[in-house]
mmCIF file of C-alpha atoms in Angstrom:
data_model
loop_
_atom_site.group_PDB
_atom_site.id
_atom_site.type_symbol
_atom_site.label_atom_id
_atom_site.label_comp_id
_atom_site.label_asym_id
_atom_site.label_seq_id
_atom_site.Cartn_x
_atom_site.Cartn_y
_atom_site.Cartn_z
ATOM 1 C CA MET A 1366 -0.304 -0.022 -0.310
ATOM 2 C CA ARG A 1367 1.206 3.735 -1.033
ATOM 3 C CA ALA A 1368 0.109 6.929 1.321
ATOM 4 C CA VAL A 1369 -0.360 10.748 0.099
ATOM 5 C CA ILE A 1370 -0.454 13.246 2.559
ATOM 6 C CA THR A 1371 -2.009 16.585 1.988
ATOM 7 C CA ALA A 1372 0.005 19.627 2.681
ATOM 8 C CA ALA A 1373 -0.550 22.155 -0.065
ATOM 9 C CA GLY A 1374 -3.969 23.900 1.772
ATOM 10 C CA ARG A 1375 -3.870 27.900 2.633
ATOM 11 C CA GLY A 1376 -2.984 27.585 6.729
ATOM 12 C CA GLN A 1377 -1.535 24.240 6.499
ATOM 13 C CA ARG A 1378 1.686 25.281 4.682
ATOM 14 C CA THR A 1379 4.214 25.678 7.477
ATOM 15 C CA TRP A 1380 2.104 23.380 10.153
ATOM 16 C CA PRO A 1381 4.472 20.125 8.662
ATOM 17 C CA LEU A 1382 7.663 22.080 9.267
ATOM 18 C CA GLN A 1383 7.348 22.773 13.006
ATOM 19 C CA LEU A 1384 9.247 21.130 15.344
ATOM 20 C CA MET A 1385 8.426 18.266 17.637
ATOM 21 C CA VAL A 1386 9.610 15.794 20.422
ATOM 22 C CA ASP A 1387 7.865 12.980 19.504
ATOM 23 C CA ARG A 1388 7.086 9.597 22.130
ATOM 24 C CA ASP A 1389 10.910 8.712 22.437
ATOM 25 C CA GLY A 1390 11.878 12.329 23.269
ATOM 26 C CA ILE A 1391 13.620 12.773 19.775
ATOM 27 C CA GLN A 1392 13.129 16.219 18.410
ATOM 28 C CA ARG A 1393 11.006 15.804 14.690
ATOM 29 C CA SER A 1394 9.485 17.973 12.064
ATOM 30 C CA VAL A 1395 5.827 17.174 12.142
ATOM 31 C CA LEU A 1396 6.111 15.869 8.601
ATOM 32 C CA ALA A 1397 8.467 13.520 9.272
ATOM 33 C CA ILE A 1398 6.393 12.089 13.226
ATOM 34 C CA ILE A 1399 3.093 11.635 10.012
ATOM 35 C CA ILE A 1400 5.666 9.806 7.733
ATOM 36 C CA ALA A 1401 6.796 7.423 10.487
ATOM 37 C CA GLU A 1402 3.159 6.624 11.371
ATOM 38 C CA ALA A 1403 2.201 5.891 7.872
ATOM 39 C CA LEU A 1404 5.353 3.752 7.393
ATOM 40 C CA SER A 1405 4.549 1.498 10.524
ATOM 41 C CA ALA A 1406 1.319 0.151 8.537
ATOM 42 C CA GLY A 1407 3.122 -1.280 6.159
ATOM 43 C CA VAL A 1408 3.136 1.790 3.534
ATOM 44 C CA GLU A 1409 5.938 0.732 1.087
ATOM 45 C CA ARG A 1410 5.883 4.961 -0.036
ATOM 46 C CA VAL A 1411 4.717 7.955 0.756
ATOM 47 C CA ALA A 1412 3.727 11.208 -1.312
ATOM 48 C CA VAL A 1413 3.259 14.815 -0.169
ATOM 49 C CA VAL A 1414 1.301 17.158 -2.252
ATOM 50 C CA VAL A 1415 2.450 20.484 -1.635
ATOM 51 C CA HIS A 1416 1.791 24.047 -2.507
ATOM 52 C CA PRO A 1417 4.402 25.078 -5.710
ATOM 53 C CA GLY A 1418 7.601 26.019 -4.683
ATOM 54 C CA ASP A 1419 7.404 23.980 -1.060
ATOM 55 C CA GLN A 1420 9.075 20.675 -1.897
ATOM 56 C CA GLY A 1421 13.097 21.897 -1.086
ATOM 57 C CA ALA A 1422 11.058 22.451 2.485
ATOM 58 C CA TYR A 1423 9.389 19.552 2.974
ATOM 59 C CA ALA A 1424 12.387 17.590 1.701
ATOM 60 C CA ASP A 1425 14.742 19.299 4.619
ATOM 61 C CA ALA A 1426 12.255 18.565 6.881
ATOM 62 C CA ALA A 1427 11.352 14.806 5.687
ATOM 63 C CA ALA A 1428 14.661 14.241 5.197
ATOM 64 C CA GLU A 1429 15.112 10.632 7.361
ATOM 65 C CA HIS A 1430 12.622 9.732 5.055
ATOM 66 C CA SER A 1431 13.540 10.744 1.753
ATOM 67 C CA GLY A 1432 14.286 7.173 0.570
ATOM 68 C CA LYS A 1433 10.414 6.194 0.320
ATOM 69 C CA LEU A 1434 8.896 9.606 -0.280
ATOM 70 C CA GLU A 1435 8.159 11.948 -3.316
ATOM 71 C CA PHE A 1436 6.203 14.859 -3.903
ATOM 72 C CA ILE A 1437 3.287 16.089 -6.214
ATOM 73 C CA GLU A 1438 2.625 19.550 -6.302
ATOM 74 C CA GLN A 1439 -1.093 20.650 -6.544
ATOM 75 C CA PRO A 1440 -0.722 23.545 -9.216
ATOM 76 C CA GLU A 1441 -4.038 25.535 -8.390
ATOM 77 C CA PRO A 1442 -5.960 25.725 -5.157
ATOM 78 C CA ARG A 1443 -9.334 23.825 -5.846
ATOM 79 C CA GLY A 1444 -10.104 22.440 -3.226
ATOM 80 C CA TYR A 1445 -9.065 19.375 -1.060
ATOM 81 C CA GLY A 1446 -10.420 16.712 -3.200
ATOM 82 C CA HIS A 1447 -8.549 18.023 -5.711
ATOM 83 C CA ALA A 1448 -5.355 17.903 -4.034
ATOM 84 C CA VAL A 1449 -5.879 14.252 -3.419
ATOM 85 C CA TRP A 1450 -6.875 13.434 -6.927
ATOM 86 C CA CYS A 1451 -3.174 15.318 -8.121
ATOM 87 C CA ALA A 1452 -2.066 11.628 -5.937
ATOM 88 C CA ARG A 1453 -3.868 9.778 -8.715
ATOM 89 C CA GLU A 1454 -0.961 8.555 -10.858
ATOM 90 C CA PHE A 1455 1.344 7.777 -7.700
ATOM 91 C CA VAL A 1456 -1.547 5.343 -6.025
ATOM 92 C CA ALA A 1457 -2.051 3.937 -9.564
ATOM 93 C CA GLY A 1458 -5.395 2.097 -9.225
ATOM 94 C CA HIS A 1459 -4.385 0.815 -5.550
ATOM 95 C CA PRO A 1460 -6.031 1.487 -2.616
ATOM 96 C CA PHE A 1461 -4.380 3.961 -0.383
ATOM 97 C CA LEU A 1462 -3.523 5.394 2.995
ATOM 98 C CA LEU A 1463 -4.605 9.254 3.080
ATOM 99 C CA MET A 1464 -3.298 11.769 5.809
ATOM 100 C CA VAL A 1465 -3.210 15.455 6.702
ATOM 101 C CA GLY A 1466 -0.358 17.327 6.964
ATOM 102 C CA ASP A 1467 -0.966 19.392 9.892
ATOM 103 C CA HIS A 1468 -2.655 15.815 12.583
ATOM 104 C CA VAL A 1469 -0.396 13.892 14.741
ATOM 105 C CA TYR A 1470 -1.830 10.601 16.121
ATOM 106 C CA ARG A 1471 -1.497 9.189 19.772
ATOM 107 C CA SER A 1472 -2.522 5.771 19.511
ATOM 108 C CA HIS A 1473 -3.385 3.723 22.553
ATOM 109 C CA GLU A 1474 -2.178 0.856 20.806
ATOM 110 C CA ALA A 1475 0.615 -0.553 20.304
ATOM 111 C CA GLY A 1476 2.043 0.256 16.084
ATOM 112 C CA GLY A 1477 0.088 3.422 15.785
ATOM 113 C CA CYS A 1478 -3.524 4.431 14.609
ATOM 114 C CA ALA A 1479 -2.689 4.079 10.442
ATOM 115 C CA ARG A 1480 -1.772 0.566 11.580
ATOM 116 C CA GLN A 1481 -5.273 -0.127 12.897
ATOM 117 C CA LEU A 1482 -6.917 1.758 10.073
ATOM 118 C CA VAL A 1483 -4.880 -0.244 7.417
ATOM 119 C CA GLY A 1484 -5.969 -3.476 9.238
ATOM 120 C CA ILE A 1485 -9.764 -2.539 9.260
ATOM 121 C CA ALA A 1486 -9.911 -1.851 5.720
ATOM 122 C CA THR A 1487 -7.910 -4.416 4.671
ATOM 123 C CA GLU A 1488 -10.355 -6.931 6.856
ATOM 124 C CA GLU A 1489 -13.345 -4.700 5.235
ATOM 125 C CA GLU A 1490 -12.170 -4.825 1.891
ATOM 126 C CA CYS A 1491 -13.665 -1.510 1.372
ATOM 127 C CA PRO A 1492 -12.870 2.600 1.715
ATOM 128 C CA VAL A 1493 -12.786 3.122 5.897
ATOM 129 C CA SER A 1494 -12.812 6.377 7.040
ATOM 130 C CA ALA A 1495 -11.205 7.125 10.750
ATOM 131 C CA VAL A 1496 -13.646 9.094 13.049
ATOM 132 C CA GLN A 1497 -14.358 10.334 16.953
ATOM 133 C CA ALA A 1498 -16.999 11.129 18.724
ATOM 134 C CA THR A 1499 -16.598 14.945 19.005
ATOM 135 C CA HIS A 1500 -19.033 17.697 20.573
ATOM 136 C CA GLU A 1501 -21.681 19.675 18.345
ATOM 137 C CA SER A 1502 -19.352 22.791 19.557
ATOM 138 C CA LEU A 1503 -16.582 21.317 17.377
ATOM 139 C CA LEU A 1504 -18.637 20.731 13.728
ATOM 140 C CA PRO A 1505 -17.563 23.817 12.250
ATOM 141 C CA ARG A 1506 -14.287 22.290 11.789
ATOM 142 C CA PHE A 1507 -14.772 19.022 10.902
ATOM 143 C CA GLY A 1508 -16.480 17.088 8.252
ATOM 144 C CA THR A 1509 -19.236 14.483 10.005
ATOM 145 C CA ILE A 1510 -20.409 11.418 9.346
ATOM 146 C CA GLY A 1511 -23.999 9.799 9.534
ATOM 147 C CA ALA A 1512 -24.495 5.883 10.221
ATOM 148 C CA ARG A 1513 -25.440 2.763 11.675
ATOM 149 C CA ARG A 1514 -23.706 0.563 13.862
ATOM 150 C CA VAL A 1515 -22.220 -2.918 12.281
ATOM 151 C CA ALA A 1516 -23.621 -5.626 14.257
ATOM 152 C CA GLY A 1517 -20.923 -7.637 16.240
ATOM 153 C CA LYS A 1518 -18.094 -4.986 15.442
ATOM 154 C CA PRO A 1519 -17.756 -2.693 18.250
ATOM 155 C CA GLY A 1520 -16.545 0.770 17.211
ATOM 156 C CA LEU A 1521 -16.713 -0.236 13.253
ATOM 157 C CA TYR A 1522 -19.960 1.639 10.969
ATOM 158 C CA GLU A 1523 -21.874 1.396 7.809
ATOM 159 C CA VAL A 1524 -21.797 5.374 6.580
ATOM 160 C CA ARG A 1525 -25.299 6.557 5.536
ATOM 161 C CA GLU A 1526 -24.316 10.517 5.421
ATOM 162 C CA VAL A 1527 -21.705 13.045 5.108
ATOM 163 C CA ILE A 1528 -21.791 16.419 5.392
ATOM 164 C CA GLU A 1529 -18.574 19.084 5.610
ATOM 165 C CA LYS A 1530 -18.900 21.138 8.957
ATOM 166 C CA PRO A 1531 -22.322 20.901 9.749
ATOM 167 C CA THR A 1532 -24.231 23.089 11.483
ATOM 168 C CA PRO A 1533 -25.566 21.574 14.775
ATOM 169 C CA THR A 1534 -29.084 21.844 13.569
ATOM 170 C CA GLU A 1535 -27.905 19.927 9.919
ATOM 171 C CA ALA A 1536 -26.246 17.481 12.263
ATOM 172 C CA GLU A 1537 -29.565 16.766 14.588
ATOM 173 C CA GLN A 1538 -31.734 16.232 11.496
ATOM 174 C CA ARG A 1539 -29.586 13.921 9.805
ATOM 175 C CA LEU A 1540 -25.812 12.694 11.507
ATOM 176 C CA VAL A 1541 -27.264 11.327 14.810
ATOM 177 C CA VAL A 1542 -25.708 7.863 15.519
ATOM 178 C CA PRO A 1543 -27.839 5.937 17.755
ATOM 179 C CA GLY A 1544 -25.352 5.089 20.774
ATOM 180 C CA LEU A 1545 -23.945 8.493 20.606
ATOM 181 C CA ARG A 1546 -24.432 10.754 23.727
ATOM 182 C CA THR A 1547 -26.794 13.142 23.332
ATOM 183 C CA GLY A 1548 -25.072 16.782 21.130
ATOM 184 C CA ARG A 1549 -21.762 13.913 19.859
ATOM 185 C CA TYR A 1550 -21.011 12.732 16.247
ATOM 186 C CA LEU A 1551 -18.988 11.073 14.110
ATOM 187 C CA CYS A 1552 -16.399 13.577 12.669
ATOM 188 C CA PHE A 1553 -13.382 12.824 10.719
ATOM 189 C CA PHE A 1554 -10.180 11.564 12.032
ATOM 190 C CA GLY A 1555 -7.676 13.152 9.374
ATOM 191 C CA MET A 1556 -7.190 9.400 8.402
ATOM 192 C CA HIS A 1557 -8.139 7.186 5.475
ATOM 193 C CA VAL A 1558 -8.234 4.418 3.315
ATOM 194 C CA LEU A 1559 -9.222 5.297 -0.011
ATOM 195 C CA THR A 1560 -10.000 3.093 -3.328
ATOM 196 C CA SER A 1561 -9.586 3.853 -6.854
ATOM 197 C CA SER A 1562 -13.287 3.974 -7.002
ATOM 198 C CA VAL A 1563 -12.757 7.390 -5.514
ATOM 199 C CA MET A 1564 -10.115 8.624 -7.208
ATOM 200 C CA GLU A 1565 -12.335 8.350 -10.390
ATOM 201 C CA ARG A 1566 -15.220 10.043 -8.093
ATOM 202 C CA LEU A 1567 -12.959 13.311 -8.020
ATOM 203 C CA GLY A 1568 -12.257 12.831 -11.840
ATOM 204 C CA ARG A 1569 -15.428 12.851 -13.012
ATOM 205 C CA ARG A 1570 -16.325 15.784 -10.149
ATOM 206 C CA LEU A 1571 -13.346 17.988 -11.556
ATOM 207 C CA GLU A 1572 -14.189 17.261 -15.219
ATOM 208 C CA ASP A 1573 -17.959 19.115 -14.362
ATOM 209 C CA SER A 1574 -16.812 22.228 -12.173
ATOM 210 C CA ALA A 1575 -14.396 24.814 -12.828
ATOM 211 C CA GLY A 1576 -14.497 25.484 -8.503
ATOM 212 C CA ALA A 1577 -13.365 23.448 -5.528
ATOM 213 C CA VAL A 1578 -13.772 19.788 -5.236
ATOM 214 C CA HIS A 1579 -14.634 18.717 -1.572
ATOM 215 C CA LEU A 1580 -13.584 15.346 -0.185
ATOM 216 C CA SER A 1581 -17.157 14.935 1.380
ATOM 217 C CA ASP A 1582 -19.090 15.415 -1.079
ATOM 218 C CA VAL A 1583 -17.339 12.131 -3.276
ATOM 219 C CA LEU A 1584 -17.416 10.803 -0.096
ATOM 220 C CA ARG A 1585 -21.210 11.326 0.068
ATOM 221 C CA GLU A 1586 -21.603 9.928 -3.173
ATOM 222 C CA THR A 1587 -19.454 6.803 -2.273
ATOM 223 C CA ALA A 1588 -21.639 6.081 0.785
ATOM 224 C CA SER A 1589 -24.804 5.844 -1.437
ATOM 225 C CA GLN A 1590 -22.795 3.953 -4.266
ATOM 226 C CA GLU A 1591 -20.739 1.157 -2.538
ATOM 227 C CA ARG A 1592 -20.129 -0.543 1.253
ATOM 228 C CA TYR A 1593 -18.345 2.281 2.719
ATOM 229 C CA LEU A 1594 -17.305 2.147 6.421
ATOM 230 C CA ALA A 1595 -16.197 4.428 9.699
ATOM 231 C CA CYS A 1596 -14.435 2.991 12.587
ATOM 232 C CA GLU A 1597 -13.692 4.503 15.830
ATOM 233 C CA LEU A 1598 -9.907 4.377 16.716
ATOM 234 C CA ALA A 1599 -8.189 3.383 19.981
ATOM 235 C CA GLY A 1600 -6.664 7.052 20.152
ATOM 236 C CA HIS A 1601 -6.804 10.602 19.818
ATOM 237 C CA LEU A 1602 -6.095 13.294 17.086
ATOM 238 C CA HIS A 1603 -3.894 16.653 17.876
ATOM 239 C CA ASP A 1604 -5.025 19.281 15.445
#
């Protein structure tokens, strides 16, 4: 499997270059930590989607992983969906791990959050998005799903609806998941395993529109046309 990390968005471009102290007490760039998370899941190569001209700084920030890394420029700002689509030749029609460049994760299990997600996607053989229960006050920051629980598999959901940054009213009307506490919804965790069908849908939307294309819209379409799951991982997101 390959991994794609998006880092070309406005307001997102400098965060992956910042330094943090990792779990081993070593100071590393955020980008290097995210790439290490992907590699821990068995990923063989990683592509980072960047704004034109940013490759040099990102290459320096992730120099320890240079042998497994390549960069793809997003030539124009046409939304997150377009950034993902820019990596279509890199993933070459195969399932791929998608991560964002401004999230880091702390797993409660050995092996990391990405490894948990890849394991579930491999077992279920369909697109899977990581989610976490989130208070309604934070909904303006996240894509959010409506779903039903998969019988006999705790923390696994069959996705029925996807709305990007819903209002609390929209969420109450369309995104309630039975069993969650009142006022809490399942929001994206910034980590997905997606398939070639998602890339194909992104391509069609880009052909039909000259504007921005959002991944959440394509994931909503995916939920209506094929089996698409979401899972709660044993870990926490740091945005």
